[in-house]
CSV table of C-alpha atoms in Angstrom, one decimal:
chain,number,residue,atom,x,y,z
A,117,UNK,CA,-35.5,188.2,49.8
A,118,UNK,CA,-35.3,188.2,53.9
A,119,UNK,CA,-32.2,189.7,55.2
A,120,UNK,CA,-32.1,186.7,58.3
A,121,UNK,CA,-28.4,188.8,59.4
A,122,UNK,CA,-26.3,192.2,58.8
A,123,UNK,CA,-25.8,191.8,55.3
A,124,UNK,CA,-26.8,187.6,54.8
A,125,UNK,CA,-29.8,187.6,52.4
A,126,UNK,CA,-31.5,184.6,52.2
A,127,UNK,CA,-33.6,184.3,48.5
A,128,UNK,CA,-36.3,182.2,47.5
A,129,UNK,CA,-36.1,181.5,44.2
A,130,UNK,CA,-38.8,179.9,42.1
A,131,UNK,CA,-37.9,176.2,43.1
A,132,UNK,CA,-34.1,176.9,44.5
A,133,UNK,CA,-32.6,179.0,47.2
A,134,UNK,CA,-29.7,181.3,47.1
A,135,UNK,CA,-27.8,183.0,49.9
A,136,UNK,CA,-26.3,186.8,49.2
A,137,UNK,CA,-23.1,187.9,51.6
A,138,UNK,CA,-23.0,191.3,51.4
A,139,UNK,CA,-19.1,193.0,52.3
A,140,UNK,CA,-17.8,196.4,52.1
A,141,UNK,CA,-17.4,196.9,48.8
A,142,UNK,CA,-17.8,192.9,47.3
A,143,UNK,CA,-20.5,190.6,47.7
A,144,UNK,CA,-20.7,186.6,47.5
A,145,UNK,CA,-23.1,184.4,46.6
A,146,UNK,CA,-24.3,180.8,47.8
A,147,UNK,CA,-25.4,179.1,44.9
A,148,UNK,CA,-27.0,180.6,41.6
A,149,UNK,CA,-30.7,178.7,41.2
A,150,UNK,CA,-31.4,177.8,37.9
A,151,UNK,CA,-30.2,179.0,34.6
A,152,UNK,CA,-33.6,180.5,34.2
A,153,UNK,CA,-33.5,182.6,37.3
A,154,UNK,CA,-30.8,185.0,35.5
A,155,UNK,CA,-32.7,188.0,36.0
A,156,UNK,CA,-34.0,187.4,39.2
A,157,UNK,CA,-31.0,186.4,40.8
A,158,UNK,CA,-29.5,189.9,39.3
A,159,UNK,CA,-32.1,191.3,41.1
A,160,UNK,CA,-31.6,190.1,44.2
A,161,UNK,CA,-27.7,191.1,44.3
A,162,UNK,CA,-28.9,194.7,43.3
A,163,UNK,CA,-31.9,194.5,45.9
A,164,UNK,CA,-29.0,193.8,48.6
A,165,UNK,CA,-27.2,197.1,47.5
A,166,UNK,CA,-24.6,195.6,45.2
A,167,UNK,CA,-24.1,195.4,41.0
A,168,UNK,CA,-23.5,192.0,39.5
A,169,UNK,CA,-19.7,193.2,38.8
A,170,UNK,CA,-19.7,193.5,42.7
A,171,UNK,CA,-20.0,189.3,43.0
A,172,UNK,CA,-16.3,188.6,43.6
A,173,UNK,CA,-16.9,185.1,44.5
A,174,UNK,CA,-19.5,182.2,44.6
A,175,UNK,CA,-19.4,179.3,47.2
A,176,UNK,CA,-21.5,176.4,45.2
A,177,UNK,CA,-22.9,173.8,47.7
A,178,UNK,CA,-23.2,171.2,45.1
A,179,UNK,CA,-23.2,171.6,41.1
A,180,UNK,CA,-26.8,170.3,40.0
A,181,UNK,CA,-27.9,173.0,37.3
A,182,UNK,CA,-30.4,174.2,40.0
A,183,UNK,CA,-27.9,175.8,42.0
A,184,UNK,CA,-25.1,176.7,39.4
A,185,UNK,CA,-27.2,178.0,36.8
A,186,UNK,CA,-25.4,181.5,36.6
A,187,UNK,CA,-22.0,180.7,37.8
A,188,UNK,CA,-20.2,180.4,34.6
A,189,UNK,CA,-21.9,183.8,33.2
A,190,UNK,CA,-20.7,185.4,36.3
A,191,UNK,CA,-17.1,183.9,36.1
A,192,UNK,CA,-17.0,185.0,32.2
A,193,UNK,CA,-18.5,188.8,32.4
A,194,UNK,CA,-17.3,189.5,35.9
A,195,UNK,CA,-14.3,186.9,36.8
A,196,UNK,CA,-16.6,185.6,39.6
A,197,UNK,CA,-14.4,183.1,41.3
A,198,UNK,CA,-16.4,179.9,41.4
A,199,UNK,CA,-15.1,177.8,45.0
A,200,UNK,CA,-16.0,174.3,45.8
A,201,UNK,CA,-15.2,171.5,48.1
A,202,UNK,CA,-11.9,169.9,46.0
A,203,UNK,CA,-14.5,166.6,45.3
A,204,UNK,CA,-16.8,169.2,44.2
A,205,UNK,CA,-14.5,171.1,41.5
A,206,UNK,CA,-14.3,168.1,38.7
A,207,UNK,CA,-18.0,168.2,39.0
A,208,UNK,CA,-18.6,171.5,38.2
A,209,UNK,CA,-16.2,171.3,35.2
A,210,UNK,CA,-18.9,168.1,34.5
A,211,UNK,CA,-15.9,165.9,34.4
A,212,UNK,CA,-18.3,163.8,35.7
A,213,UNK,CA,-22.0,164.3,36.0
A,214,UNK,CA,-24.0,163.0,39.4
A,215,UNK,CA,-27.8,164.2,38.4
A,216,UNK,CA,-31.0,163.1,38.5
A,217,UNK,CA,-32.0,162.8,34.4
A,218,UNK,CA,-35.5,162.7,32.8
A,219,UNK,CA,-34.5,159.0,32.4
A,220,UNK,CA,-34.3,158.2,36.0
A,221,UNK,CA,-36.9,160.7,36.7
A,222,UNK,CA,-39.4,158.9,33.7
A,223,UNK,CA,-40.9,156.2,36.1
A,224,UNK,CA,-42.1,158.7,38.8
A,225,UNK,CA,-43.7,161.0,36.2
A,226,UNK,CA,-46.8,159.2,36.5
A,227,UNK,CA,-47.0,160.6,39.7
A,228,UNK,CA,-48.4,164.7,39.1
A,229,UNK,CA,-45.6,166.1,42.0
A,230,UNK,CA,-43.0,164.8,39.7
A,231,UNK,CA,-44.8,165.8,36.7
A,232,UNK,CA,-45.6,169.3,38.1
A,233,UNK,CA,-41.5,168.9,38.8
A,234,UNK,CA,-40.5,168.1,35.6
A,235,UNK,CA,-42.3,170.5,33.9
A,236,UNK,CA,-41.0,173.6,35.8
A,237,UNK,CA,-37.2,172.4,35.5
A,238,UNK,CA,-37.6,171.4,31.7
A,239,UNK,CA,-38.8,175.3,31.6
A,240,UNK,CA,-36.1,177.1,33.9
A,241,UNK,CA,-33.3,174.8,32.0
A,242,UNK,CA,-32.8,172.3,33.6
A,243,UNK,CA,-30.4,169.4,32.3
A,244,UNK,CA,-30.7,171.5,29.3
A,245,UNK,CA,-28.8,174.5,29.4
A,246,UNK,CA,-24.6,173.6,29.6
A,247,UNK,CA,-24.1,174.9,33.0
A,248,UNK,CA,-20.9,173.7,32.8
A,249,UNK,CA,-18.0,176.2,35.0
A,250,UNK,CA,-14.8,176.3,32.9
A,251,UNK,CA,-12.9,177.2,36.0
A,252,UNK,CA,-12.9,176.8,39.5
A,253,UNK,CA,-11.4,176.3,42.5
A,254,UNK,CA,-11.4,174.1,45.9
A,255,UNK,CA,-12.0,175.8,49.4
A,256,UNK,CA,-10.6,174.3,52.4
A,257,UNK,CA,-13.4,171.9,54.6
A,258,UNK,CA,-14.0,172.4,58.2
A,259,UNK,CA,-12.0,175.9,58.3
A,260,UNK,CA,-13.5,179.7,58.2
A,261,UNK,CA,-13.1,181.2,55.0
A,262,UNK,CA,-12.3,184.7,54.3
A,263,UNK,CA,-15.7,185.7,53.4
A,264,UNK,CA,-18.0,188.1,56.2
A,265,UNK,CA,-19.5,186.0,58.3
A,266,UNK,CA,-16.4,183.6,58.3
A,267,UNK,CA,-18.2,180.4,56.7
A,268,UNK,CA,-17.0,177.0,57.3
A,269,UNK,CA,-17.1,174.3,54.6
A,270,UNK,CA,-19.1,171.5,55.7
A,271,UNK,CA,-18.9,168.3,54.2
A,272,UNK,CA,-22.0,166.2,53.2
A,273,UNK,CA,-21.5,163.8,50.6
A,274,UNK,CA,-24.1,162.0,49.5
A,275,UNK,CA,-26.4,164.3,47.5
A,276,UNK,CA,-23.2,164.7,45.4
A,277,UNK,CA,-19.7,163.1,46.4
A,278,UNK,CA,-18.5,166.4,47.1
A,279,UNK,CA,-22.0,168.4,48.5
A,280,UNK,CA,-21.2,171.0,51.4
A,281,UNK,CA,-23.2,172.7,53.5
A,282,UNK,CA,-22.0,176.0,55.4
A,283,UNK,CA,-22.2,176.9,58.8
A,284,UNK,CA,-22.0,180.7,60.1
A,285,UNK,CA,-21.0,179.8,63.3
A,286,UNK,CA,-21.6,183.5,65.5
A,287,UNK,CA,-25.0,184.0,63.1
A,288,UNK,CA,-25.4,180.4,64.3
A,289,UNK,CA,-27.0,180.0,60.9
A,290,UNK,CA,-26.9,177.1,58.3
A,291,UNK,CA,-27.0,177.2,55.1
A,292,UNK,CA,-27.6,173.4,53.8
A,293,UNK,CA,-27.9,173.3,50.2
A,294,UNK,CA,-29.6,170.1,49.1
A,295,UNK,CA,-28.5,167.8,52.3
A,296,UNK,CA,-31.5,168.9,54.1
A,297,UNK,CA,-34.6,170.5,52.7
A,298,UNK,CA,-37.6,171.9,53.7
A,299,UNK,CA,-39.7,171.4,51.0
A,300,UNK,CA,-39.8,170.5,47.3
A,301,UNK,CA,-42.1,170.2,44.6
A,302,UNK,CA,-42.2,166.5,44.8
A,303,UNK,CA,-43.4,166.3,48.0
A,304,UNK,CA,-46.2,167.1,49.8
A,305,UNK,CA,-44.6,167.9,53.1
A,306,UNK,CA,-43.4,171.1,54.8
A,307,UNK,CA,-40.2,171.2,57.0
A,308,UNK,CA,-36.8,169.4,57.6
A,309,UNK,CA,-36.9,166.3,55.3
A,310,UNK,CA,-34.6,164.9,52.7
A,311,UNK,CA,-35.2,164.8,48.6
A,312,UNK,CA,-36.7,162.3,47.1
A,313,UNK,CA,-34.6,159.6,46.9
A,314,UNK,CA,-33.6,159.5,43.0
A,315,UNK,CA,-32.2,162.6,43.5
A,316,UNK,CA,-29.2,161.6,45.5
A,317,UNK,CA,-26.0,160.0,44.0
A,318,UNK,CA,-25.4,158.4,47.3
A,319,UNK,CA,-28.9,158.2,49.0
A,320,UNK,CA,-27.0,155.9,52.2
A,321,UNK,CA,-24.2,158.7,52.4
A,322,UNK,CA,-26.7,161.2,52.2
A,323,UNK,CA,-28.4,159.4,55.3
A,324,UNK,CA,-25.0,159.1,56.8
A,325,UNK,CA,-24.2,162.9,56.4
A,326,UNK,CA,-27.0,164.1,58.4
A,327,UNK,CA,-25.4,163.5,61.6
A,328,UNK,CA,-22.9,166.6,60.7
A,329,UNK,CA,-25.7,168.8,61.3
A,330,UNK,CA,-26.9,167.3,64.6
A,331,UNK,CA,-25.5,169.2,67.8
A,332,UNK,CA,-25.3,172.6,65.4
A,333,UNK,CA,-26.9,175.5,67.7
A,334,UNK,CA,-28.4,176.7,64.7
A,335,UNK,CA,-31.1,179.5,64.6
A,336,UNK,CA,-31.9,179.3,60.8
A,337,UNK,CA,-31.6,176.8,58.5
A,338,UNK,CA,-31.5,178.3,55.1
A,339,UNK,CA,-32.4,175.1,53.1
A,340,UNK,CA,-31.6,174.5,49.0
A,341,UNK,CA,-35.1,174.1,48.4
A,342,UNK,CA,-38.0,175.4,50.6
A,343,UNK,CA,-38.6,178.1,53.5
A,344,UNK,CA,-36.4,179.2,56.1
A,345,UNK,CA,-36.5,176.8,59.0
A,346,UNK,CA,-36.0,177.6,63.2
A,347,UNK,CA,-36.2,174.7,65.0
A,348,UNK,CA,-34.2,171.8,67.1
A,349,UNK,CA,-31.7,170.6,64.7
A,350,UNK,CA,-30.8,167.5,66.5
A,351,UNK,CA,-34.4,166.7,67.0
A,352,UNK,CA,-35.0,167.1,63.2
A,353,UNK,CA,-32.1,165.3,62.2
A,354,UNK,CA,-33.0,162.5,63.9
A,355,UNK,CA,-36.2,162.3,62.6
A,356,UNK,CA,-34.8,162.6,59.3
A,357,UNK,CA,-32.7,159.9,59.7
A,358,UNK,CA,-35.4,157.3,60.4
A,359,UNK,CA,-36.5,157.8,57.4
A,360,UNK,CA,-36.1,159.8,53.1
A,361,UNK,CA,-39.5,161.6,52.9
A,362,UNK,CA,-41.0,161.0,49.4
């Protein structure tokens, strides 16, 4: 856990990433990993100072189980609101489900990234575990919210129709979920790139939403999967967008 600001906590999970905002008496979270980084997510919210009762809200960029894994346990034991974009909230209720499966994943299991993949999510849950957030609720886009920091709502469809990334505009830090990553266990490379490309519900819109990021004076990125990234933005976007890494 690096604390990359007073009281942001960026945390590198096993595979995924999670972002801790610490208040005065509250905390929120961005994102939850995986179901089976429970106790280490606990952790990390006590490790900043707070209890897990303390988690008044969680901002989800996008509900794959990798990143919602233990929102609905913290909306049930602690009545952790659970805040989305609105195109976001039917898929956290899995009204609709927009996720890579072990069926579309099966033909690139020959490859041992994807196996090495497969096996670790099988492991931390998943697709398995029901992830699924009995109730939540939609946070305004382009706006800050009431949260420290005063995050603003980004929105980058593509990964999911309702993915957001958000943008701590005096920290001049991103946090961008699974729009842009830094590095994943299917792919060999280090630094701004995209996810492979059976990952995304919308790979073109995914493309498309990149250019939301370029012109950001950011000083961190705090990626969904991978390291904490400084760097030219714009220059990276663009490079991103000639191209998905593998």
């Amino acid at each position: 856990m690096t604390e990359v600001a007073d009281d942001l906590f960026f945390v590198r999970g096993m595979s995924s990433n999670w972002v801790i905002i610490g208040g005065s008496d509250t905390a929120t979270l961005i994102d939850t990993g995986y179901p089976g980084d429970a106790e280490l997510l606990d952790a990390s919210v006590e490790a900043a100072g707070f209890k897990t009762c303390d988690v008044s809200s969680i901002l989800v960029t996008h509900a794959h189980a990798d990143h919602i894994g233990s929102a609905e346990r913290y909306r049930r034991e602690f009545g952790t609101r659970i805040l989305a974009l609105d195109t976001e909230v039917g898929h956290l209720k899995r009204e609709f489900l927009e996720q890579v499966s072990p069926k579309t994943a099966l033909p690139h299991l020959i490859k041992p990234r994807f196996a090495r993949w497969m096996h670790m999510a099988v492991r931390k849950g998943h697709g398995l575990d029901d992830v699924t957030v009995a109730q939540a609720a939609a946070v305004p886009a382009e706006q800050p919210l009431p949260f420290p920091g005063a995050p603003i709502a980004i929105p980058t469809p593509g990964h999911t129709r309702g993915h957001a990334a958000y943008w701590f505009a005096e920290a001049r830090i991103l946090v961008s979920g699974d729009a842009l990553i830094t590095g994943h266990e299917t792919s060999k490379r280090t630094g701004p790139q995209m996810l492979h490309t059976v990952f995304h519900h919308d790979e073109p819109g995914a493309l498309r939403s990149l250019a939301r990021f370029a012109g950001l004076d950011a000083r961190l990125v705090l990626p969904g999967h991978g390291d904490v990234w400084s760097g030219d933005l714009t220059v990276a976007v663009n490079r991103m967008s000639e191209g998905v890494a593998a």
